[in-house]
Coordinates of C-alpha atoms in Angstrom, one line a residue:
F253 CA 40.1 -31.6 6.7
I254 CA 37.6 -30.7 4.2
N255 CA 37.7 -34.2 2.5
Q256 CA 37.0 -35.6 6.0
I257 CA 33.5 -33.9 6.1
T258 CA 30.8 -36.4 5.4
P259 CA 27.1 -35.8 4.8
L260 CA 26.5 -36.9 8.4
K261 CA 29.0 -34.1 9.6
A262 CA 27.2 -31.5 7.4
E263 CA 23.9 -32.4 9.0
H264 CA 25.3 -31.9 12.5
F265 CA 27.0 -29.0 11.4
M266 CA 23.6 -27.3 10.1
A267 CA 21.8 -28.5 13.3
S268 CA 24.4 -26.8 15.7
L269 CA 24.2 -23.3 14.0
K270 CA 23.6 -20.6 16.5
P271 CA 23.0 -16.8 16.1
L272 CA 26.1 -14.6 16.9
S273 CA 24.6 -13.3 20.1
D274 CA 24.3 -17.0 21.1
K275 CA 20.7 -16.1 22.3
G276 CA 17.6 -17.8 20.8
E277 CA 17.5 -19.7 17.6
L278 CA 19.0 -19.1 14.2
S279 CA 16.1 -18.0 11.8
T280 CA 15.1 -20.5 9.1
S281 CA 16.0 -17.9 6.5
A282 CA 19.6 -17.6 7.8
R283 CA 20.1 -21.5 7.9
H284 CA 18.9 -21.4 4.2
R285 CA 21.6 -18.7 3.4
V286 CA 24.3 -20.8 5.2
L287 CA 23.3 -23.9 3.5
R288 CA 23.5 -22.2 0.1
N289 CA 26.9 -20.9 0.7
C290 CA 28.0 -24.2 1.9
R291 CA 26.6 -26.0 -1.1
T292 CA 28.3 -23.4 -3.4
M293 CA 31.8 -23.7 -1.8
F294 CA 31.9 -27.5 -1.9
N295 CA 30.7 -27.4 -5.4
K296 CA 33.6 -25.2 -6.4
A297 CA 35.8 -27.9 -4.3
V298 CA 34.3 -30.8 -6.4
I299 CA 35.0 -28.8 -9.7
W300 CA 38.4 -28.1 -8.7
E301 CA 38.6 -32.0 -8.0
I302 CA 39.5 -31.2 -4.3
L303 CA 36.7 -33.4 -3.5
S304 CA 34.9 -36.2 -5.0
R305 CA 31.3 -35.1 -3.8
N306 CA 29.6 -32.3 -2.0
A307 CA 28.8 -33.2 1.4
F308 CA 26.0 -30.7 1.6
A309 CA 24.2 -31.6 -1.7
K310 CA 21.3 -33.5 0.2
V311 CA 21.3 -31.8 3.5
T312 CA 18.0 -30.2 4.0
T313 CA 16.6 -27.3 6.3
P314 CA 13.0 -26.6 7.3
K315 CA 11.1 -24.8 4.8
V316 CA 10.9 -21.0 5.0
V317 CA 7.3 -20.0 6.1
T318 CA 6.4 -16.4 5.3
R319 CA 3.5 -14.3 6.1
D320 CA 1.7 -12.5 3.4
W321 CA 2.1 -8.8 3.7
H322 CA -0.5 -6.0 3.5
Y323 CA -0.7 -4.2 0.1
L324 CA -0.8 -0.5 1.0
K325 CA -2.8 1.0 -1.7
P326 CA -2.4 4.7 -3.1
R327 CA -5.3 5.9 -1.0
Q328 CA -3.8 4.6 2.1
Y329 CA -0.3 6.0 1.1
K330 CA -1.9 9.5 0.8
L331 CA -3.5 9.2 4.3
L332 CA -0.1 8.1 5.7
L333 CA 1.4 11.2 4.1
K334 CA -1.3 13.2 5.8
A335 CA -0.6 11.6 9.1
A336 CA 3.2 12.2 8.7
P337 CA 4.3 14.7 11.3
S338 CA 7.1 16.5 9.4
L339 CA 8.3 17.2 5.7
R340 CA 11.3 14.9 6.5
W341 CA 9.0 11.9 7.2
R342 CA 6.8 12.7 4.1
A343 CA 10.1 12.6 2.0
F344 CA 10.9 9.3 3.6
Y345 CA 7.6 7.8 2.8
A346 CA 7.7 9.4 -0.6
L347 CA 11.1 7.6 -1.3
C348 CA 10.0 4.1 -0.2
Y349 CA 6.4 4.1 -1.9
T350 CA 7.1 5.7 -5.1
A351 CA 10.7 4.6 -5.8
A352 CA 10.8 1.1 -4.0
L353 CA 13.7 2.1 -1.9
R354 CA 14.6 -0.2 1.0
L355 CA 14.9 1.2 4.6
G356 CA 18.8 1.3 4.3
E357 CA 18.6 3.0 0.9
A358 CA 16.1 5.7 1.9
L359 CA 18.1 6.6 4.8
S360 CA 21.4 6.7 3.0
I361 CA 20.2 8.8 0.1
L362 CA 22.3 12.2 -0.3
W363 CA 20.9 15.3 -1.8
T364 CA 23.3 14.8 -4.6
D365 CA 21.6 11.6 -5.5
I366 CA 18.5 13.6 -6.5
D367 CA 18.3 15.0 -10.0
Y368 CA 15.3 17.5 -9.8
E369 CA 15.2 18.2 -13.8
K370 CA 15.2 14.5 -14.7
R371 CA 12.9 13.9 -11.6
Q372 CA 15.2 11.0 -10.7
V373 CA 16.9 9.3 -7.6
K374 CA 20.1 7.3 -8.1
V375 CA 20.7 4.3 -5.6
Q376 CA 24.5 3.9 -5.9
R377 CA 27.3 2.3 -3.8
R378 CA 29.5 4.8 -2.0
P379 CA 32.6 4.3 -0.3
G380 CA 33.2 5.7 3.2
T381 CA 34.9 9.0 3.7
V382 CA 36.1 10.8 6.9
T383 CA 32.7 12.4 7.4
L384 CA 30.4 10.0 5.7
P385 CA 30.0 6.2 6.3
P386 CA 30.1 3.8 3.4
F387 CA 26.8 2.8 1.7
E388 CA 26.4 -0.8 0.3
I389 CA 23.6 -1.9 -2.1
K390 CA 22.0 -5.2 -1.3
D391 CA 22.1 -6.5 -4.9
K392 CA 25.4 -4.7 -5.8
D393 CA 24.2 -3.0 -8.9
S394 CA 23.3 0.9 -8.9
R395 CA 20.0 1.8 -10.2
T396 CA 18.2 5.0 -11.3
V397 CA 14.4 5.5 -10.6
D398 CA 12.2 8.1 -12.0
L399 CA 10.0 10.0 -9.4
P400 CA 6.5 11.2 -9.8
Q401 CA 6.2 14.9 -9.7
Q402 CA 4.5 14.8 -6.3
S403 CA 7.4 13.1 -4.8
I404 CA 9.9 15.7 -6.1
E405 CA 7.7 18.5 -5.0
I406 CA 8.1 17.0 -1.3
L407 CA 11.9 16.6 -1.8
E408 CA 12.0 20.3 -3.0
D409 CA 9.9 21.6 0.0
L410 CA 12.1 19.7 2.3
Y411 CA 15.4 21.1 0.8
S412 CA 14.1 24.7 0.8
Y413 CA 13.0 24.3 4.5
Y414 CA 16.7 23.1 5.3
Q415 CA 18.2 25.8 3.5
G416 CA 16.0 28.4 5.1
T417 CA 16.6 27.3 8.6
Q418 CA 20.3 26.2 8.0
T419 CA 19.8 22.9 9.7
G420 CA 20.3 20.7 6.7
S421 CA 22.8 17.7 6.4
P422 CA 24.3 15.8 3.3
Y423 CA 21.5 13.3 3.9
V424 CA 17.9 13.8 2.7
I425 CA 16.2 12.0 5.6
L426 CA 18.5 12.7 8.5
D427 CA 18.5 16.3 9.8
R428 CA 21.6 18.0 11.1
E429 CA 21.5 16.6 14.6
Q430 CA 21.1 13.2 13.5
Y431 CA 23.9 13.7 10.8
E432 CA 26.2 14.6 13.6
R433 CA 25.4 11.7 15.6
V434 CA 25.9 9.4 12.5
K435 CA 29.1 11.1 11.9
A436 CA 30.2 10.3 15.6
K437 CA 29.2 6.9 15.3
W438 CA 31.2 6.4 12.1
T439 CA 34.3 7.9 13.6
R440 CA 34.0 5.5 16.5
Y441 CA 33.5 2.6 14.3
Q442 CA 36.5 3.4 12.3
K443 CA 38.7 3.6 15.5
Q444 CA 37.3 0.2 16.7
G445 CA 37.6 -1.4 13.5
K446 CA 33.9 -2.3 13.6
P447 CA 31.9 -3.0 10.3
W448 CA 29.5 -0.4 9.1
K449 CA 25.9 -1.4 8.1
N450 CA 23.3 0.7 6.6
K451 CA 20.8 0.1 9.6
C452 CA 23.3 2.0 11.8
L453 CA 22.1 5.2 10.5
L454 CA 18.8 5.7 12.3
N455 CA 16.8 3.9 15.2
N456 CA 13.1 3.7 16.1
V457 CA 11.8 3.9 12.5
L458 CA 9.5 1.2 13.1
T459 CA 8.2 2.6 16.1
N460 CA 7.4 5.8 14.6
F461 CA 5.9 4.2 11.4
K462 CA 3.5 2.2 13.5
R463 CA 2.6 5.5 15.2
H464 CA 1.7 7.4 12.0
L465 CA -0.1 4.3 10.6
K466 CA -2.4 4.5 13.8
K467 CA -3.0 8.1 13.1
A468 CA -3.8 7.6 9.7
G469 CA -6.3 4.9 10.6
I470 CA -4.5 2.2 8.5
E471 CA -4.6 -1.4 9.9
A472 CA -3.2 -4.4 8.3
E473 CA -5.5 -7.0 6.8
E474 CA -5.8 -10.2 8.9
D475 CA -2.7 -12.3 9.1
K476 CA -0.7 -9.9 7.0
T477 CA 2.4 -8.0 8.0
L478 CA 2.5 -4.4 7.6
S479 CA 6.2 -2.9 8.2
V480 CA 8.3 -0.1 6.4
Q481 CA 9.5 -3.0 3.9
T482 CA 5.8 -3.1 3.0
L483 CA 6.0 0.5 1.5
R484 CA 8.6 -0.8 -1.0
K485 CA 6.8 -3.9 -1.9
S486 CA 3.6 -2.0 -2.3
C487 CA 5.6 0.2 -4.8
I488 CA 6.9 -2.9 -6.8
Q489 CA 3.3 -4.1 -6.6
N490 CA 1.9 -1.0 -8.3
W491 CA 4.5 -1.3 -10.9
A492 CA 3.6 -4.9 -11.6
N493 CA 0.2 -4.0 -11.7
N494 CA 0.7 -1.3 -14.7
I495 CA 3.9 -2.5 -16.4
T496 CA 3.7 -5.5 -18.7
N497 CA 7.5 -6.3 -18.8
P498 CA 8.7 -7.7 -15.5
E499 CA 12.3 -7.2 -16.7
V500 CA 11.7 -3.3 -16.2
V501 CA 10.2 -3.8 -12.8
K502 CA 13.3 -6.2 -11.8
V503 CA 15.6 -3.3 -12.7
L504 CA 13.7 -0.6 -11.0
A505 CA 13.3 -2.7 -7.8
G506 CA 16.9 -3.8 -7.9
H507 CA 16.3 -7.4 -7.8
S508 CA 19.4 -9.6 -8.9
D509 CA 16.8 -12.4 -9.9
L510 CA 13.6 -12.3 -12.0
K511 CA 12.0 -14.9 -9.9
T512 CA 11.9 -12.6 -7.1
T513 CA 10.2 -9.9 -9.3
M514 CA 7.5 -12.4 -10.7
Q515 CA 6.3 -12.9 -7.2
Y516 CA 4.6 -9.5 -7.6
Y517 CA 2.9 -10.4 -10.8
C518 CA 1.5 -13.5 -9.1
K519 CA 0.1 -11.7 -6.3
I520 CA -3.7 -11.7 -6.3
D521 CA -5.8 -9.5 -4.3
S522 CA -9.5 -8.3 -4.4
D523 CA -8.9 -5.5 -6.8
Q524 CA -7.2 -8.0 -9.3
R525 CA -10.0 -10.5 -9.0
A526 CA -12.4 -7.7 -9.9
K527 CA -10.2 -6.5 -12.7
A528 CA -10.3 -10.2 -14.1
A529 CA -14.1 -10.5 -13.9
A530 CA -14.3 -7.2 -15.4
A531 CA -12.2 -8.2 -18.2
I532 CA -14.5 -11.3 -19.0
E533 CA -17.4 -9.0 -19.0
N534 CA -16.1 -6.6 -21.3
L535 CA -15.1 -9.4 -23.7
L536 CA -18.6 -10.8 -23.3
R537 CA -20.2 -7.6 -24.2
Q538 CA -17.9 -7.2 -27.2
A539 CA -19.1 -10.6 -28.3
D540 CA -22.8 -9.7 -27.9
S541 CA -22.4 -6.6 -30.0
M542 CA -20.7 -8.5 -32.8
T543 CA -23.6 -11.2 -32.7
P544 CA -26.9 -9.0 -32.1
G545 CA -30.1 -11.1 -31.2
T546 CA -28.1 -13.9 -29.7
H547 CA -29.4 -15.3 -26.5
F548 CA -28.1 -17.9 -24.1
G549 CA -31.5 -19.7 -24.4
E550 CA -31.0 -20.4 -28.2
Y551 CA -28.3 -22.8 -27.2
F552 CA -30.6 -25.1 -25.1
E553 CA -33.6 -25.3 -27.4

């Protein structure tokens, strides 16, 4: 059967793709992902001499159009912390903005993943247990991120609060009631044989995030996105702005490909333009100090 798939049939297959819900259209990024997987599988078949050519080699999909995202500056992050209604929300924002944790990662962090003495948080794959659902890392590799003292203090305050009220849970961000709901859902999923995903942990995060942004008076710049993922992106941007070695940022961010990391080194905003102008201004001032009495007019006389 596989050797009967022609480039035309491959084109028809890609065109016929639908979302699992069978509602709406499959996203462009999802089509790209399917095409990459098909090319990889058929390339392997060619290497194994099962096929003479890759039917998906020249199949194309629409170019992915992505909107630029709003860079949340440290001052705005502090306003967001102030607008957060509880220690739990401040801890969540701290993990996302100062450790570049993805939404699913931040929600899945356990208290045992925090090292207060070393001021670190560890993001690591975790198999499921009877009471805890599994946790999978997007790019597979575990990573350890150093936290600033301010973030550690927020986490310590939250832990002390849970200890004092005896309403804690194994999770940093989920309180006892939320944990019990997650545990019940995980039990149900196991009985039904349904796969568990990180996003199953908590709902309405985006709705609450938008509410906190409004309270903090933070609005996205025109034509730019501002979502929970923006917190992680802004953290990576902060690293890129201050760490010259992109390989370090790649490891901290948990990227599997350096190309993804380099996008943050190439992002230009008004602050970076100002820094570029200031750098040239500084170089010119140094040149003036080395050649006193030199004026531009002398070169045109």
